[in-house]
Tab-separated table of C-alpha atoms in Angstrom:
chain	number	residue	atom	x	y	z
A	1	UNK	CA	-57.256	-16.184	59.228
A	2	UNK	CA	-57.718	-12.572	58.069
A	3	UNK	CA	-58.945	-11.653	54.617
A	4	UNK	CA	-55.628	-9.904	53.934
A	5	UNK	CA	-53.699	-13.092	54.789
A	6	UNK	CA	-56.010	-15.136	52.536
A	7	UNK	CA	-55.320	-12.747	49.653
A	8	UNK	CA	-51.554	-13.086	50.156
A	9	UNK	CA	-51.795	-16.905	50.124
A	10	UNK	CA	-53.963	-16.857	46.988
A	11	UNK	CA	-51.569	-14.522	45.204
A	12	UNK	CA	-48.578	-16.659	46.167
A	13	UNK	CA	-50.312	-19.791	44.936
A	14	UNK	CA	-51.145	-18.086	41.634
A	15	UNK	CA	-47.520	-17.031	41.159
A	16	UNK	CA	-46.306	-20.546	41.885
A	17	UNK	CA	-48.797	-21.989	39.421
A	18	UNK	CA	-47.750	-19.519	36.748
A	19	UNK	CA	-44.097	-20.308	37.350
A	20	UNK	CA	-44.791	-24.019	37.091
A	21	UNK	CA	-46.647	-23.576	33.815
A	22	UNK	CA	-43.903	-21.447	32.282
A	23	UNK	CA	-41.281	-23.974	33.382
A	24	UNK	CA	-43.102	-26.907	31.771
A	25	UNK	CA	-40.824	-29.231	29.839
A	26	UNK	CA	-42.267	-31.873	27.548
A	27	UNK	CA	-40.220	-35.028	27.117
A	28	UNK	CA	-40.306	-36.345	23.566
A	29	UNK	CA	-39.028	-39.689	22.328
A	30	UNK	CA	-37.567	-40.451	18.919
A	31	UNK	CA	-35.545	-43.343	17.548
A	32	UNK	CA	-32.488	-41.669	16.051
A	33	UNK	CA	-31.784	-44.339	13.431
A	34	UNK	CA	-34.130	-43.392	10.584
A	35	UNK	CA	-32.564	-40.690	8.403
A	36	UNK	CA	-33.579	-38.230	7.125
A	37	UNK	CA	-36.462	-38.284	9.621
A	38	UNK	CA	-34.525	-38.822	12.835
A	39	UNK	CA	-30.837	-39.545	13.266
A	40	UNK	CA	-27.846	-38.709	15.450
A	41	UNK	CA	-25.194	-36.574	13.759
A	42	UNK	CA	-21.452	-37.146	14.032
A	43	UNK	CA	-21.401	-34.524	16.787
A	44	UNK	CA	-24.055	-36.430	18.770
A	45	UNK	CA	-26.940	-34.063	17.978
A	46	UNK	CA	-30.397	-35.465	17.243
A	47	UNK	CA	-31.479	-34.143	13.849
A	48	UNK	CA	-33.947	-34.757	11.043
A	49	UNK	CA	-37.402	-33.932	9.735
A	50	UNK	CA	-39.157	-35.357	12.816
A	51	UNK	CA	-36.930	-33.303	15.088
A	52	UNK	CA	-37.474	-30.039	13.228
A	53	UNK	CA	-41.235	-30.636	13.245
A	54	UNK	CA	-41.150	-31.380	16.987
A	55	UNK	CA	-39.178	-28.213	17.709
A	56	UNK	CA	-41.550	-26.132	15.590
A	57	UNK	CA	-44.538	-27.540	17.465
A	58	UNK	CA	-42.945	-26.840	20.819
A	59	UNK	CA	-42.193	-23.276	19.735
A	60	UNK	CA	-45.799	-22.833	18.612
A	61	UNK	CA	-47.041	-24.196	21.962
A	62	UNK	CA	-44.505	-21.955	23.756
A	63	UNK	CA	-43.241	-25.008	25.577
A	64	UNK	CA	-39.723	-26.203	26.224
A	65	UNK	CA	-39.129	-29.700	24.880
A	66	UNK	CA	-36.431	-32.256	25.581
A	67	UNK	CA	-35.937	-34.832	22.823
A	68	UNK	CA	-34.214	-38.119	23.585
A	69	UNK	CA	-33.621	-41.346	21.676
A	70	UNK	CA	-35.193	-44.631	22.724
A	71	UNK	CA	-35.328	-48.099	21.203
A	72	UNK	CA	-38.220	-48.586	18.812
A	73	UNK	CA	-39.673	-51.610	20.599
A	74	UNK	CA	-39.689	-49.795	23.920
A	75	UNK	CA	-41.329	-46.583	22.815
A	76	UNK	CA	-45.020	-47.298	23.345
A	77	UNK	CA	-44.423	-49.162	26.636
A	78	UNK	CA	-42.153	-46.310	27.742
A	79	UNK	CA	-44.772	-43.713	26.836
A	80	UNK	CA	-47.470	-45.496	28.801
A	81	UNK	CA	-45.071	-45.973	31.722
A	82	UNK	CA	-44.582	-42.192	31.898
A	83	UNK	CA	-40.939	-42.116	30.784
A	84	UNK	CA	-41.813	-39.394	28.274
A	85	UNK	CA	-44.853	-37.443	27.113
A	86	UNK	CA	-45.029	-38.078	23.370
A	87	UNK	CA	-43.394	-40.002	20.530
A	88	UNK	CA	-42.226	-38.112	17.437
A	89	UNK	CA	-40.544	-40.873	15.443
A	90	UNK	CA	-42.291	-41.350	12.071
A	91	UNK	CA	-44.679	-43.773	13.767
A	92	UNK	CA	-47.353	-44.905	11.325
A	93	UNK	CA	-50.910	-44.659	12.586
A	94	UNK	CA	-52.329	-48.182	12.673
A	95	UNK	CA	-55.401	-49.710	14.268
A	96	UNK	CA	-53.243	-51.984	16.417
A	97	UNK	CA	-51.188	-49.106	17.811
A	98	UNK	CA	-54.362	-47.098	18.421
A	99	UNK	CA	-55.383	-49.772	20.911
A	100	UNK	CA	-52.451	-48.718	23.115
A	101	UNK	CA	-52.045	-44.979	22.434
A	102	UNK	CA	-53.759	-42.020	20.834
A	103	UNK	CA	-52.369	-40.217	17.802
A	104	UNK	CA	-52.497	-36.645	16.628
A	105	UNK	CA	-53.595	-35.934	13.098
A	106	UNK	CA	-50.986	-37.213	10.618
A	107	UNK	CA	-48.023	-34.891	10.157
A	108	UNK	CA	-46.832	-36.592	7.019
A	109	UNK	CA	-47.883	-39.162	4.451
A	110	UNK	CA	-45.132	-40.628	2.287
A	111	UNK	CA	-47.439	-41.974	-0.391
A	112	UNK	CA	-46.502	-44.367	-3.188
A	113	UNK	CA	-45.260	-43.912	-6.745
A	114	UNK	CA	-44.925	-45.959	-9.899
A	115	UNK	CA	-41.401	-45.913	-11.324
A	116	UNK	CA	-40.386	-46.910	-14.854
A	117	UNK	CA	-37.641	-46.189	-17.358
A	118	UNK	CA	-37.127	-42.647	-18.604
A	119	UNK	CA	-38.620	-42.221	-22.035
A	120	UNK	CA	-41.032	-45.105	-21.552
A	121	UNK	CA	-44.582	-43.952	-22.142
A	122	UNK	CA	-46.691	-45.206	-19.219
A	123	UNK	CA	-49.899	-43.557	-18.111
A	124	UNK	CA	-50.832	-44.391	-14.531
A	125	UNK	CA	-54.462	-45.093	-15.393
A	126	UNK	CA	-56.279	-48.447	-15.515
A	127	UNK	CA	-56.036	-48.347	-19.301
A	128	UNK	CA	-52.415	-47.215	-19.325
A	129	UNK	CA	-51.282	-49.999	-16.988
A	130	UNK	CA	-53.351	-52.746	-18.624
A	131	UNK	CA	-51.012	-55.611	-19.470
A	132	UNK	CA	-48.003	-53.906	-17.881
A	133	UNK	CA	-45.922	-55.978	-15.454
A	134	UNK	CA	-45.524	-54.019	-12.225
A	135	UNK	CA	-43.374	-55.235	-9.334
A	136	UNK	CA	-44.394	-54.836	-5.688
A	137	UNK	CA	-43.194	-56.177	-2.371
A	138	UNK	CA	-44.991	-59.389	-1.435
A	139	UNK	CA	-48.070	-58.978	0.825
A	140	UNK	CA	-47.730	-55.195	0.664
A	141	UNK	CA	-50.472	-52.569	0.550
A	142	UNK	CA	-49.148	-51.522	-2.866
A	143	UNK	CA	-50.162	-54.842	-4.376
A	144	UNK	CA	-53.631	-54.504	-2.857
A	145	UNK	CA	-53.983	-51.002	-4.297
A	146	UNK	CA	-52.939	-52.181	-7.760
A	147	UNK	CA	-55.392	-55.091	-7.695
A	148	UNK	CA	-58.249	-52.812	-6.693
A	149	UNK	CA	-57.604	-49.819	-8.932
A	150	UNK	CA	-55.689	-51.326	-11.884
A	151	UNK	CA	-57.350	-54.730	-12.388
A	152	UNK	CA	-55.750	-55.410	-15.791
A	153	UNK	CA	-52.209	-54.888	-14.507
A	154	UNK	CA	-49.951	-57.934	-14.196
A	155	UNK	CA	-48.539	-57.898	-10.661
A	156	UNK	CA	-45.228	-59.569	-9.863
A	157	UNK	CA	-44.406	-59.953	-6.167
A	158	UNK	CA	-40.959	-59.873	-4.561
A	159	UNK	CA	-39.736	-60.615	-1.063
A	160	UNK	CA	-37.725	-57.376	-0.909
A	161	UNK	CA	-37.968	-53.961	-2.533
A	162	UNK	CA	-34.366	-54.247	-3.683
A	163	UNK	CA	-35.306	-57.328	-5.727
A	164	UNK	CA	-37.980	-55.598	-7.781
A	165	UNK	CA	-35.594	-52.709	-8.391
A	166	UNK	CA	-33.015	-55.142	-9.753
A	167	UNK	CA	-35.567	-56.676	-12.119
A	168	UNK	CA	-36.679	-53.212	-13.219
A	169	UNK	CA	-33.083	-52.215	-13.946
A	170	UNK	CA	-32.608	-55.437	-15.915
A	171	UNK	CA	-35.726	-54.815	-18.007
A	172	UNK	CA	-37.591	-57.868	-16.750
A	173	UNK	CA	-40.606	-55.819	-15.601
A	174	UNK	CA	-42.192	-52.600	-16.840
A	175	UNK	CA	-42.289	-50.748	-13.546
A	176	UNK	CA	-42.602	-50.933	-9.793
A	177	UNK	CA	-44.926	-49.445	-7.208
A	178	UNK	CA	-43.408	-48.730	-3.815
A	179	UNK	CA	-43.140	-46.130	-1.067
A	180	UNK	CA	-42.269	-42.749	-2.526
A	181	UNK	CA	-39.352	-41.895	-0.245
A	182	UNK	CA	-37.702	-45.285	-0.674
A	183	UNK	CA	-37.983	-45.080	-4.449
A	184	UNK	CA	-36.783	-41.472	-4.543
A	185	UNK	CA	-33.576	-42.542	-2.814
A	186	UNK	CA	-33.134	-45.206	-5.488
A	187	UNK	CA	-33.853	-42.713	-8.285
A	188	UNK	CA	-31.170	-40.434	-6.849
A	189	UNK	CA	-28.633	-43.275	-6.935
A	190	UNK	CA	-26.479	-44.358	-9.857
A	191	UNK	CA	-28.521	-47.549	-10.274
A	192	UNK	CA	-31.768	-45.624	-10.574
A	193	UNK	CA	-30.531	-42.744	-12.711
A	194	UNK	CA	-32.208	-44.093	-15.862
A	195	UNK	CA	-35.653	-44.220	-14.276
A	196	UNK	CA	-38.301	-41.766	-13.122
A	197	UNK	CA	-41.637	-41.520	-11.340
A	198	UNK	CA	-44.630	-41.758	-13.647
A	199	UNK	CA	-47.777	-39.749	-13.002
A	200	UNK	CA	-48.814	-38.480	-9.594
A	201	UNK	CA	-48.144	-39.962	-6.184
A	202	UNK	CA	-50.823	-42.162	-4.569
A	203	UNK	CA	-52.242	-41.327	-1.135
A	204	UNK	CA	-55.243	-43.654	-0.864
A	205	UNK	CA	-55.610	-44.046	2.903
A	206	UNK	CA	-57.738	-47.176	2.502
A	207	UNK	CA	-54.595	-48.983	1.377
A	208	UNK	CA	-51.662	-46.815	2.449
A	209	UNK	CA	-52.954	-45.646	5.827
A	210	UNK	CA	-53.340	-42.060	7.068
A	211	UNK	CA	-49.614	-41.483	7.616
A	212	UNK	CA	-47.342	-40.852	10.585
A	213	UNK	CA	-48.619	-39.212	13.749
A	214	UNK	CA	-47.406	-38.152	17.180
A	215	UNK	CA	-48.264	-40.769	19.799
A	216	UNK	CA	-49.769	-39.562	23.080
A	217	UNK	CA	-50.996	-41.432	26.153
A	218	UNK	CA	-54.730	-42.051	26.068
A	219	UNK	CA	-55.064	-40.171	29.342
A	220	UNK	CA	-53.451	-37.003	27.890
A	221	UNK	CA	-56.269	-35.695	25.709
A	222	UNK	CA	-55.397	-32.089	26.547
A	223	UNK	CA	-51.831	-32.583	25.313
A	224	UNK	CA	-53.080	-34.230	22.136
A	225	UNK	CA	-55.363	-31.244	21.512
A	226	UNK	CA	-52.424	-28.855	21.960
A	227	UNK	CA	-50.294	-30.793	19.484
A	228	UNK	CA	-53.155	-30.941	16.979
A	229	UNK	CA	-53.730	-27.192	17.232
A	230	UNK	CA	-50.013	-26.503	16.788
A	231	UNK	CA	-49.843	-28.865	13.793
A	232	UNK	CA	-52.752	-27.081	12.162
A	233	UNK	CA	-51.013	-23.742	12.651
A	234	UNK	CA	-47.611	-24.710	11.241
A	235	UNK	CA	-49.271	-26.391	8.259
A	236	UNK	CA	-51.107	-23.155	7.482
A	237	UNK	CA	-48.461	-20.507	8.221
A	238	UNK	CA	-45.656	-21.869	6.041
A	239	UNK	CA	-43.443	-23.271	8.798
A	240	UNK	CA	-44.220	-26.877	7.824
A	241	UNK	CA	-43.451	-26.200	4.165
A	242	UNK	CA	-40.125	-24.611	5.058
A	243	UNK	CA	-39.111	-27.692	7.069
A	244	UNK	CA	-40.377	-30.042	4.362
A	245	UNK	CA	-38.256	-28.299	1.727
A	246	UNK	CA	-35.088	-28.777	3.757
A	247	UNK	CA	-35.335	-32.517	3.292
A	248	UNK	CA	-37.551	-33.441	0.343
A	249	UNK	CA	-38.168	-32.348	-3.258
A	250	UNK	CA	-41.917	-32.917	-2.825
A	251	UNK	CA	-44.538	-32.261	-0.185
A	252	UNK	CA	-45.182	-34.802	2.573
A	253	UNK	CA	-48.157	-32.820	3.855
A	254	UNK	CA	-51.028	-35.312	4.229
A	255	UNK	CA	-53.350	-35.301	1.252
A	256	UNK	CA	-50.901	-33.446	-0.964
A	257	UNK	CA	-49.514	-34.612	-4.273
A	258	UNK	CA	-46.065	-33.493	-5.251
C-alpha cells in the first residue's frame, strides 16, 4: 500500500468520524405526567421545566436530542438496557437509585416552606416556633427536620398533605411544613388564599436530599461529565434563570433561597 493511498484512507476515516460526531443524537427519557416539570400538551408536544432544561443542555453541548416519554417504573431499567441515554424527569437523587445509575449534579432543589395564616406573626426560628402546632406528612423528612432544628415545636402528623392543609384552613393547627412547590400551588388556590409562606425556604440536604438530577448509566462517565459541564454553564450564564422564571416565582437553583 503506497503512502499516498494510506493518507487518502486516513483522511476518509477522519471525515467519517467527524460526520458521525456531528450527527450524534442523544435519546432522553421523561415521564410526561408531572406538570409543570414534564407534561404532554393538548397538541401532543412534550413540554415543561425539565424539557426546557434538557433542550438548553443539548444546545450548550451542541448535540441533537430526542426526548420521549416512558413509564416511571421502567425508566431506570430502560436506561440500563440502552433504550435511551439519560433520564430528565425530576428524578430525586437518592442513595438507592445511585446503586443502579449515576447522577449529574442536582439541577433543582424544591426545598420546603412553613405556611401559616396571613397576618399571623410566626418567626421560623426555634424560639418562634416553640409551642406552635405544625402539621407534616407522616414519616416525612419534614417532620425529621422539625424535630432536629425546632425541638420545642409540637408536631402533628397526617397521612396526606391535603389533610394538614384542611386542618390549617380550619384553624386547628398553627402552620404546616411541606414541599415548597406543592404548597405554592395550594397558596395560589382559593382554599389557600388566606395563607402565606413564613420566613425563608429550607434546603437542608441532610433531611431534604440534594435535589433532582439527570440519571446516566454508570458506564457513561464521559456523558455525565458533559452534562455536568453544560449545567454549570447554563447556571452561570443566565439561561437557567430565564427558564426558571417561566415556571416559578422563586429560584429552584440548588442552594438558593427564594
